[in-house]
Amino acid sequence: MIKIENIHFDFNKWVLKDESTLALNKVIDVLNESPNMVIEINAHTDTRGKTSYNASLANKRAASAKNYLVANGINPSRVVANGYGESQPLEKCG
């Protein structure tokens, strides 16, 4: 697994922040160099809010990243988007 850093969203939002495009453009370069590669985008949230809301938010964030890749020429069949919400936290939060 490769963790892609610096894909950010504002609190309670799923629109990519401008600085996120730098990391996603690197992903596009790799995918263009490896035309048979399929990637999986996994989005997570913190544990604030209801579990169902966080799951929905994470799904929207993963879809947002996928949509960026597709809008920049990547075939949608090469990108799987999963939102895990707070079910698989990457950081401990209080």
mmCIF file of C-alpha atoms in Angstrom:
data_model
loop_
_atom_site.group_PDB
_atom_site.id
_atom_site.type_symbol
_atom_site.label_atom_id
_atom_site.label_comp_id
_atom_site.label_asym_id
_atom_site.label_seq_id
_atom_site.Cartn_x
_atom_site.Cartn_y
_atom_site.Cartn_z
ATOM 1 C CA MET A 1 0.000 0.000 0.000
ATOM 2 C CA ILE A 2 1.174 3.498 -0.802
ATOM 3 C CA LYS A 3 -0.172 6.316 1.308
ATOM 4 C CA ILE A 4 -0.740 9.509 -0.630
ATOM 5 C CA GLU A 5 -0.107 12.480 1.602
ATOM 6 C CA ASN A 6 -1.495 15.985 1.377
ATOM 7 C CA ILE A 7 -5.007 15.405 0.158
ATOM 8 C CA HIS A 8 -6.941 17.816 2.319
ATOM 9 C CA PHE A 9 -10.487 18.982 2.804
ATOM 10 C CA ASP A 10 -11.974 21.688 4.970
ATOM 11 C CA PHE A 11 -13.908 20.561 8.047
ATOM 12 C CA ASN A 12 -17.226 18.976 7.034
ATOM 13 C CA LYS A 13 -16.452 19.493 3.326
ATOM 14 C CA TRP A 14 -15.629 17.186 0.431
ATOM 15 C CA VAL A 15 -14.369 19.698 -2.116
ATOM 16 C CA LEU A 16 -10.645 19.221 -2.706
ATOM 17 C CA LYS A 17 -8.466 22.015 -1.397
ATOM 18 C CA ASP A 18 -6.198 23.568 -4.021
ATOM 19 C CA GLU A 19 -3.036 22.088 -2.508
ATOM 20 C CA SER A 20 -4.508 18.594 -2.886
ATOM 21 C CA THR A 21 -4.152 18.782 -6.645
ATOM 22 C CA LEU A 22 -0.354 18.636 -6.333
ATOM 23 C CA ALA A 23 -0.493 15.150 -4.820
ATOM 24 C CA LEU A 24 -3.215 14.001 -7.199
ATOM 25 C CA ASN A 25 -1.272 15.264 -10.215
ATOM 26 C CA LYS A 26 1.598 12.992 -9.139
ATOM 27 C CA VAL A 27 -0.866 10.089 -9.027
ATOM 28 C CA ILE A 28 -1.990 10.982 -12.553
ATOM 29 C CA ASP A 29 1.631 10.899 -13.720
ATOM 30 C CA VAL A 30 2.150 7.436 -12.202
ATOM 31 C CA LEU A 31 -1.081 6.120 -13.697
ATOM 32 C CA ASN A 32 -0.153 7.484 -17.111
ATOM 33 C CA GLU A 33 3.236 5.763 -16.869
ATOM 34 C CA SER A 34 1.599 2.472 -15.816
ATOM 35 C CA PRO A 35 -1.511 2.073 -17.969
ATOM 36 C CA ASN A 36 -2.530 -1.253 -16.401
ATOM 37 C CA MET A 37 -2.372 -0.003 -12.824
ATOM 38 C CA VAL A 38 -5.597 0.248 -10.830
ATOM 39 C CA ILE A 39 -5.638 2.260 -7.620
ATOM 40 C CA GLU A 40 -7.853 2.382 -4.580
ATOM 41 C CA ILE A 41 -8.595 5.656 -2.855
ATOM 42 C CA ASN A 42 -9.534 5.248 0.800
ATOM 43 C CA ALA A 43 -10.930 8.251 2.641
ATOM 44 C CA HIS A 44 -11.240 8.572 6.398
ATOM 45 C CA THR A 45 -12.640 11.089 8.857
ATOM 46 C CA ASP A 46 -12.151 11.974 12.482
ATOM 47 C CA THR A 47 -14.493 10.627 15.133
ATOM 48 C CA ARG A 48 -16.474 13.815 15.686
ATOM 49 C CA GLY A 49 -20.061 13.589 14.568
ATOM 50 C CA LYS A 50 -22.311 10.629 13.980
ATOM 51 C CA THR A 51 -20.873 7.465 12.503
ATOM 52 C CA SER A 52 -23.325 7.524 9.585
ATOM 53 C CA TYR A 53 -22.478 11.150 8.778
ATOM 54 C CA ASN A 54 -18.742 10.427 8.843
ATOM 55 C CA ALA A 55 -19.211 7.427 6.539
ATOM 56 C CA SER A 56 -21.141 9.579 4.060
ATOM 57 C CA LEU A 57 -18.548 12.371 4.257
ATOM 58 C CA ALA A 58 -15.691 9.927 3.656
ATOM 59 C CA ASN A 59 -17.493 8.460 0.626
ATOM 60 C CA LYS A 60 -17.957 11.950 -0.816
ATOM 61 C CA ARG A 61 -14.279 12.754 -0.215
ATOM 62 C CA ALA A 62 -13.101 9.569 -1.913
ATOM 63 C CA ALA A 63 -15.439 10.273 -4.835
ATOM 64 C CA SER A 64 -14.108 13.822 -5.075
ATOM 65 C CA ALA A 65 -10.536 12.576 -5.433
ATOM 66 C CA LYS A 66 -11.627 9.978 -7.995
ATOM 67 C CA ASN A 67 -13.561 12.591 -9.957
ATOM 68 C CA TYR A 68 -10.448 14.764 -10.127
ATOM 69 C CA LEU A 69 -8.430 11.893 -11.592
ATOM 70 C CA VAL A 70 -11.171 11.045 -14.094
ATOM 71 C CA ALA A 71 -11.547 14.710 -15.115
ATOM 72 C CA ASN A 72 -7.829 14.655 -15.874
ATOM 73 C CA GLY A 73 -7.945 11.702 -18.238
ATOM 74 C CA ILE A 74 -7.839 8.625 -16.007
ATOM 75 C CA ASN A 75 -10.343 5.919 -16.944
ATOM 76 C CA PRO A 76 -12.870 5.557 -14.096
ATOM 77 C CA SER A 77 -12.462 1.776 -14.168
ATOM 78 C CA ARG A 78 -8.881 2.261 -12.929
ATOM 79 C CA VAL A 79 -9.930 3.992 -9.711
ATOM 80 C CA VAL A 80 -11.839 2.435 -6.822
ATOM 81 C CA ALA A 81 -13.084 4.912 -4.225
ATOM 82 C CA ASN A 82 -13.901 3.812 -0.658
ATOM 83 C CA GLY A 83 -15.032 5.925 2.257
ATOM 84 C CA TYR A 84 -14.312 4.432 5.657
ATOM 85 C CA GLY A 85 -15.435 7.332 7.807
ATOM 86 C CA GLU A 86 -14.316 6.801 11.355
ATOM 87 C CA SER A 87 -14.323 3.001 11.152
ATOM 88 C CA GLN A 88 -10.608 2.843 10.293
ATOM 89 C CA PRO A 89 -9.034 5.972 11.786
ATOM 90 C CA LEU A 90 -5.544 6.869 10.637
ATOM 91 C CA GLU A 91 -4.895 9.155 13.595
ATOM 92 C CA LYS A 92 -5.962 8.987 17.188
ATOM 93 C CA CYS A 93 -8.293 11.829 18.045
ATOM 94 C CA GLY A 94 -9.973 12.702 21.276
#
